[in-house]
Coordinates of C-alpha atoms in Angstrom, one line a residue:
M1 CA 0.0 0.0 0.0
L2 CA 3.0 2.3 0.3
M3 CA 3.3 4.9 -2.5
T4 CA 6.4 6.6 -3.6
G5 CA 7.6 8.7 -6.5
A6 CA 5.3 10.1 -9.1
P7 CA 2.0 8.7 -7.8
L8 CA 2.6 10.3 -4.4
D9 CA 3.7 13.5 -6.1
L10 CA 0.5 13.6 -8.0
I11 CA -1.5 13.3 -4.8
K12 CA 0.5 16.3 -3.4
V13 CA -0.3 18.4 -6.4
V14 CA -4.0 17.5 -6.3
A15 CA -4.1 18.3 -2.6
A16 CA -2.3 21.6 -3.1
V17 CA -4.7 22.7 -6.0
L18 CA -7.7 21.8 -3.8
M19 CA -6.2 23.7 -0.9
L20 CA -5.4 26.7 -2.9
G21 CA -8.9 26.8 -4.4
D22 CA -10.4 26.5 -0.9
H23 CA -8.2 29.3 0.5
I24 CA -8.9 31.7 -2.4
N25 CA -12.6 30.9 -2.1
S26 CA -12.6 31.4 1.7
A27 CA -10.5 34.5 1.8
L28 CA -11.5 36.4 -1.4
V29 CA -15.0 35.3 -2.5
D30 CA -18.0 36.8 -0.9
P31 CA -20.0 34.7 -0.3
P32 CA -17.8 31.6 -0.6
A33 CA -18.9 28.9 -3.1
L34 CA -20.1 25.9 -1.2
Q35 CA -18.9 23.4 -3.8
V36 CA -15.3 24.9 -3.8
W37 CA -15.3 24.6 0.0
Q38 CA -16.5 21.0 -0.2
F39 CA -13.7 20.0 -2.6
G40 CA -11.3 21.9 -0.3
R41 CA -12.2 19.4 2.5
I42 CA -10.4 16.7 0.5
A43 CA -7.0 18.4 0.6
F44 CA -6.2 17.7 4.3
P45 CA -6.8 13.9 4.2
L46 CA -4.7 13.8 1.0
F47 CA -1.8 15.6 2.7
C48 CA -2.2 13.2 5.7
F49 CA -1.9 10.3 3.4
V50 CA 1.3 11.7 1.9
L51 CA 2.7 12.3 5.3
A52 CA 1.7 8.8 6.5
S53 CA 3.2 7.2 3.4
H54 CA 6.5 9.0 4.1
L55 CA 6.4 8.0 7.8
A56 CA 5.5 4.4 7.1
G57 CA 8.3 4.2 4.5
G58 CA 10.9 5.2 7.2
M59 CA 11.3 8.9 6.7
D60 CA 13.3 10.7 9.5
T61 CA 10.4 12.0 11.6
R62 CA 12.4 14.5 13.6
T63 CA 13.8 16.3 10.6
H64 CA 10.3 16.4 9.0
V65 CA 8.6 17.7 12.2
V66 CA 11.2 20.4 12.5
R67 CA 10.7 21.5 8.9
L68 CA 6.9 21.6 9.4
L69 CA 7.3 23.7 12.6
V70 CA 9.7 26.1 10.9
F71 CA 7.4 26.6 7.8
G72 CA 4.4 26.7 10.1
A73 CA 6.0 29.6 12.1
L74 CA 7.0 31.4 8.9
T75 CA 3.5 31.1 7.4
Q76 CA 1.4 31.7 10.5
P77 CA 1.3 35.5 10.0
I78 CA 0.0 35.0 6.4
F79 CA -2.6 32.5 7.7
T80 CA -3.7 34.9 10.4
A81 CA -4.0 37.8 7.9
A82 CA -5.8 35.7 5.3
F83 CA -8.2 34.2 7.9
P84 CA -8.8 36.8 10.5
W85 CA -11.9 35.1 11.8
S86 CA -9.7 32.4 13.4
P87 CA -7.0 34.4 15.1
R88 CA -6.3 31.8 17.9
E89 CA -5.8 28.9 15.5
A90 CA -2.5 27.7 14.2
N91 CA -2.2 26.7 10.5
V92 CA -2.3 23.2 9.2
L93 CA 1.5 22.7 9.2
F94 CA 1.4 22.7 13.1
T95 CA -1.3 20.0 12.9
L96 CA 0.7 17.9 10.5
A97 CA 3.8 18.3 12.7
A98 CA 1.9 17.2 15.8
G99 CA 0.4 14.3 13.8
A100 CA 3.8 13.1 12.6
A101 CA 5.2 13.3 16.1
L102 CA 2.2 11.3 17.5
A103 CA 2.5 8.8 14.6
R104 CA 6.1 8.1 15.4
A105 CA 5.4 7.9 19.2
L106 CA 2.7 5.3 18.6
A107 CA 4.6 3.3 15.9
G108 CA 6.3 0.8 18.1
R109 CA 3.9 0.7 21.0
P110 CA 1.6 -2.2 21.9
S111 CA -1.7 -2.4 20.0
W112 CA -3.7 -1.9 23.2
L113 CA -1.9 1.4 23.8
Q114 CA -2.4 2.6 20.2
H115 CA -6.1 1.8 20.4
S116 CA -6.4 3.4 23.8
A117 CA -5.0 6.7 22.4
F118 CA -7.4 6.7 19.5
A119 CA -10.4 5.8 21.7
L120 CA -9.6 8.5 24.1
G121 CA -9.1 11.0 21.3
A122 CA -12.4 9.9 19.6
A123 CA -14.2 10.2 22.9
V124 CA -13.0 13.8 23.3
I125 CA -13.8 14.6 19.6
L126 CA -17.3 13.2 19.8
S127 CA -18.2 14.5 23.2
G128 CA -16.9 18.0 22.9
P129 CA -16.4 18.9 19.2
T130 CA -15.8 22.6 19.9
L131 CA -13.1 21.9 22.4
A132 CA -11.5 19.3 20.1
R133 CA -11.3 21.8 17.2
T134 CA -9.5 24.7 19.0
G135 CA -5.8 25.4 18.9
V136 CA -4.8 24.0 15.6
D137 CA -6.4 23.7 12.2
F138 CA -8.5 20.5 12.0
G139 CA -8.1 20.0 15.7
L140 CA -7.6 16.8 17.5
S141 CA -8.9 14.7 14.6
G142 CA -6.3 16.3 12.4
I143 CA -3.5 15.3 14.8
L144 CA -4.7 11.7 15.3
F145 CA -5.5 11.1 11.5
P146 CA -2.0 10.8 10.2
A147 CA -1.0 8.4 13.0
A148 CA -4.0 6.1 12.2
L149 CA -3.1 6.3 8.5
M150 CA 0.5 5.4 9.1
L151 CA -0.4 2.4 11.3
L152 CA -2.9 1.3 8.6
L153 CA -0.2 1.6 5.9
Q154 CA 2.1 -0.5 8.0
G155 CA -0.4 -3.3 7.8
R156 CA -2.4 -2.9 11.0
W157 CA -5.7 -3.2 9.3
I158 CA -7.8 -2.8 12.5
H159 CA -6.8 0.9 12.5
G160 CA -9.1 1.4 9.5
L161 CA -11.8 1.7 12.2
W162 CA -10.1 4.8 13.6
I163 CA -9.7 6.2 10.1
V164 CA -13.5 6.1 9.7
V165 CA -14.1 7.7 13.1
L166 CA -11.5 10.4 12.6
L167 CA -12.8 11.2 9.1
F168 CA -16.2 11.8 10.7
G169 CA -14.5 14.0 13.3
L170 CA -12.8 16.0 10.5

Protein backbone atom coordinates (compact mmCIF):
# COMPACT_ATOMS: atom_id res chain seq x y z
CA MET A 1 0.00 0.00 0.00
CA LEU A 2 2.97 2.35 0.31
CA MET A 3 3.29 4.86 -2.48
CA THR A 4 6.44 6.62 -3.59
CA GLY A 5 7.60 8.71 -6.50
CA ALA A 6 5.29 10.12 -9.14
CA PRO A 7 1.98 8.73 -7.80
CA LEU A 8 2.64 10.31 -4.40
CA ASP A 9 3.72 13.55 -6.09
CA LEU A 10 0.46 13.60 -8.04
CA ILE A 11 -1.49 13.28 -4.78
CA LYS A 12 0.50 16.24 -3.38
CA VAL A 13 -0.29 18.37 -6.43
CA VAL A 14 -4.00 17.50 -6.32
CA ALA A 15 -4.11 18.31 -2.60
CA ALA A 16 -2.28 21.61 -3.14
CA VAL A 17 -4.66 22.67 -5.95
CA LEU A 18 -7.70 21.78 -3.84
CA MET A 19 -6.25 23.65 -0.85
CA LEU A 20 -5.39 26.72 -2.92
CA GLY A 21 -8.89 26.81 -4.40
CA ASP A 22 -10.41 26.50 -0.94
CA HIS A 23 -8.21 29.26 0.49
CA ILE A 24 -8.91 31.65 -2.38
CA ASN A 25 -12.61 30.86 -2.07
CA SER A 26 -12.61 31.42 1.71
CA ALA A 27 -10.45 34.55 1.77
CA LEU A 28 -11.48 36.40 -1.37
CA VAL A 29 -14.93 35.27 -2.54
CA ASP A 30 -18.01 36.75 -0.85
CA PRO A 31 -20.04 34.67 -0.27
CA PRO A 32 -17.76 31.64 -0.63
CA ALA A 33 -18.92 28.96 -3.06
CA LEU A 34 -20.07 25.88 -1.16
CA GLN A 35 -18.86 23.41 -3.82
CA VAL A 36 -15.34 24.85 -3.79
CA TRP A 37 -15.30 24.59 0.02
CA GLN A 38 -16.49 20.96 -0.19
CA PHE A 39 -13.71 20.04 -2.62
CA GLY A 40 -11.26 21.84 -0.32
CA ARG A 41 -12.14 19.41 2.49
CA ILE A 42 -10.45 16.67 0.46
CA ALA A 43 -7.03 18.36 0.63
CA PHE A 44 -6.22 17.68 4.28
CA PRO A 45 -6.80 13.90 4.21
CA LEU A 46 -4.69 13.76 1.04
CA PHE A 47 -1.83 15.63 2.73
CA CYS A 48 -2.17 13.27 5.70
CA PHE A 49 -1.93 10.27 3.35
CA VAL A 50 1.29 11.68 1.86
CA LEU A 51 2.71 12.29 5.34
CA ALA A 52 1.69 8.81 6.53
CA SER A 53 3.24 7.24 3.42
CA HIS A 54 6.54 8.96 4.12
CA LEU A 55 6.45 7.98 7.80
CA ALA A 56 5.53 4.37 7.06
CA GLY A 57 8.36 4.26 4.54
CA GLY A 58 10.89 5.17 7.20
CA MET A 59 11.31 8.92 6.73
CA ASP A 60 13.27 10.67 9.51
CA THR A 61 10.42 12.00 11.63
CA ARG A 62 12.43 14.52 13.64
CA THR A 63 13.74 16.31 10.56
CA HIS A 64 10.29 16.41 9.01
CA VAL A 65 8.62 17.68 12.20
CA VAL A 66 11.22 20.44 12.52
CA ARG A 67 10.65 21.48 8.89
CA LEU A 68 6.89 21.56 9.39
CA LEU A 69 7.28 23.65 12.55
CA VAL A 70 9.67 26.13 10.89
CA PHE A 71 7.44 26.56 7.82
CA GLY A 72 4.41 26.73 10.10
CA ALA A 73 5.97 29.56 12.09
CA LEU A 74 6.99 31.41 8.91
CA THR A 75 3.53 31.12 7.36
CA GLN A 76 1.45 31.72 10.50
CA PRO A 77 1.31 35.54 9.99
CA ILE A 78 0.03 34.97 6.43
CA PHE A 79 -2.56 32.47 7.71
CA THR A 80 -3.72 34.91 10.40
CA ALA A 81 -3.99 37.79 7.91
CA ALA A 82 -5.84 35.69 5.32
CA PHE A 83 -8.25 34.17 7.84
CA PRO A 84 -8.83 36.84 10.51
CA TRP A 85 -11.93 35.05 11.83
CA SER A 86 -9.72 32.37 13.38
CA PRO A 87 -6.99 34.41 15.13
CA ARG A 88 -6.30 31.84 17.87
CA GLU A 89 -5.84 28.94 15.48
CA ALA A 90 -2.50 27.68 14.21
CA ASN A 91 -2.21 26.72 10.56
CA VAL A 92 -2.31 23.18 9.22
CA LEU A 93 1.48 22.75 9.23
CA PHE A 94 1.42 22.66 13.05
CA THR A 95 -1.34 20.05 12.88
CA LEU A 96 0.73 17.91 10.51
CA ALA A 97 3.83 18.30 12.72
CA ALA A 98 1.88 17.15 15.78
CA GLY A 99 0.37 14.30 13.76
CA ALA A 100 3.80 13.16 12.57
CA ALA A 101 5.20 13.27 16.11
CA LEU A 102 2.23 11.30 17.46
CA ALA A 103 2.49 8.77 14.64
CA ARG A 104 6.13 8.14 15.42
CA ALA A 105 5.39 7.93 19.17
CA LEU A 106 2.69 5.30 18.61
CA ALA A 107 4.55 3.32 15.94
CA GLY A 108 6.37 0.84 18.13
CA ARG A 109 3.90 0.70 20.98
CA PRO A 110 1.64 -2.21 21.87
CA SER A 111 -1.64 -2.41 20.02
CA TRP A 112 -3.68 -1.87 23.21
CA LEU A 113 -1.89 1.47 23.79
CA GLN A 114 -2.44 2.61 20.20
CA HIS A 115 -6.14 1.79 20.40
CA SER A 116 -6.43 3.44 23.82
CA ALA A 117 -4.96 6.67 22.43
CA PHE A 118 -7.39 6.66 19.49
CA ALA A 119 -10.36 5.75 21.70
CA LEU A 120 -9.59 8.56 24.14
CA GLY A 121 -9.13 11.00 21.27
CA ALA A 122 -12.38 9.87 19.63
CA ALA A 123 -14.24 10.25 22.93
CA VAL A 124 -13.02 13.84 23.27
CA ILE A 125 -13.82 14.62 19.62
CA LEU A 126 -17.33 13.18 19.76
CA SER A 127 -18.23 14.52 23.22
CA GLY A 128 -16.86 18.04 22.87
CA PRO A 129 -16.43 18.92 19.21
CA THR A 130 -15.81 22.62 19.88
CA LEU A 131 -13.06 21.91 22.41
CA ALA A 132 -11.51 19.31 20.12
CA ARG A 133 -11.35 21.84 17.23
CA THR A 134 -9.54 24.69 18.98
CA GLY A 135 -5.83 25.40 18.90
CA VAL A 136 -4.79 23.99 15.54
CA ASP A 137 -6.40 23.72 12.15
CA PHE A 138 -8.49 20.50 11.98
CA GLY A 139 -8.10 20.04 15.73
CA LEU A 140 -7.57 16.76 17.52
CA SER A 141 -8.93 14.74 14.60
CA GLY A 142 -6.27 16.28 12.38
CA ILE A 143 -3.52 15.28 14.81
CA LEU A 144 -4.74 11.70 15.24
CA PHE A 145 -5.53 11.08 11.55
CA PRO A 146 -1.92 10.83 10.22
CA ALA A 147 -1.03 8.41 13.02
CA ALA A 148 -3.97 6.14 12.23
CA LEU A 149 -3.14 6.27 8.52
CA MET A 150 0.51 5.43 9.11
CA LEU A 151 -0.39 2.43 11.26
CA LEU A 152 -2.88 1.28 8.62
CA LEU A 153 -0.21 1.60 5.91
CA GLN A 154 2.11 -0.51 8.04
CA GLY A 155 -0.42 -3.36 7.84
CA ARG A 156 -2.38 -2.87 11.03
CA TRP A 157 -5.75 -3.19 9.30
CA ILE A 158 -7.86 -2.78 12.45
CA HIS A 159 -6.76 0.87 12.52
CA GLY A 160 -9.08 1.38 9.54
CA LEU A 161 -11.84 1.70 12.14
CA TRP A 162 -10.10 4.77 13.58
CA ILE A 163 -9.72 6.22 10.07
CA VAL A 164 -13.51 6.15 9.69
CA VAL A 165 -14.12 7.67 13.13
CA LEU A 166 -11.52 10.39 12.57
CA LEU A 167 -12.82 11.23 9.10
CA PHE A 168 -16.21 11.76 10.74
CA GLY A 169 -14.49 14.01 13.28
CA LEU A 170 -12.79 16.00 10.54
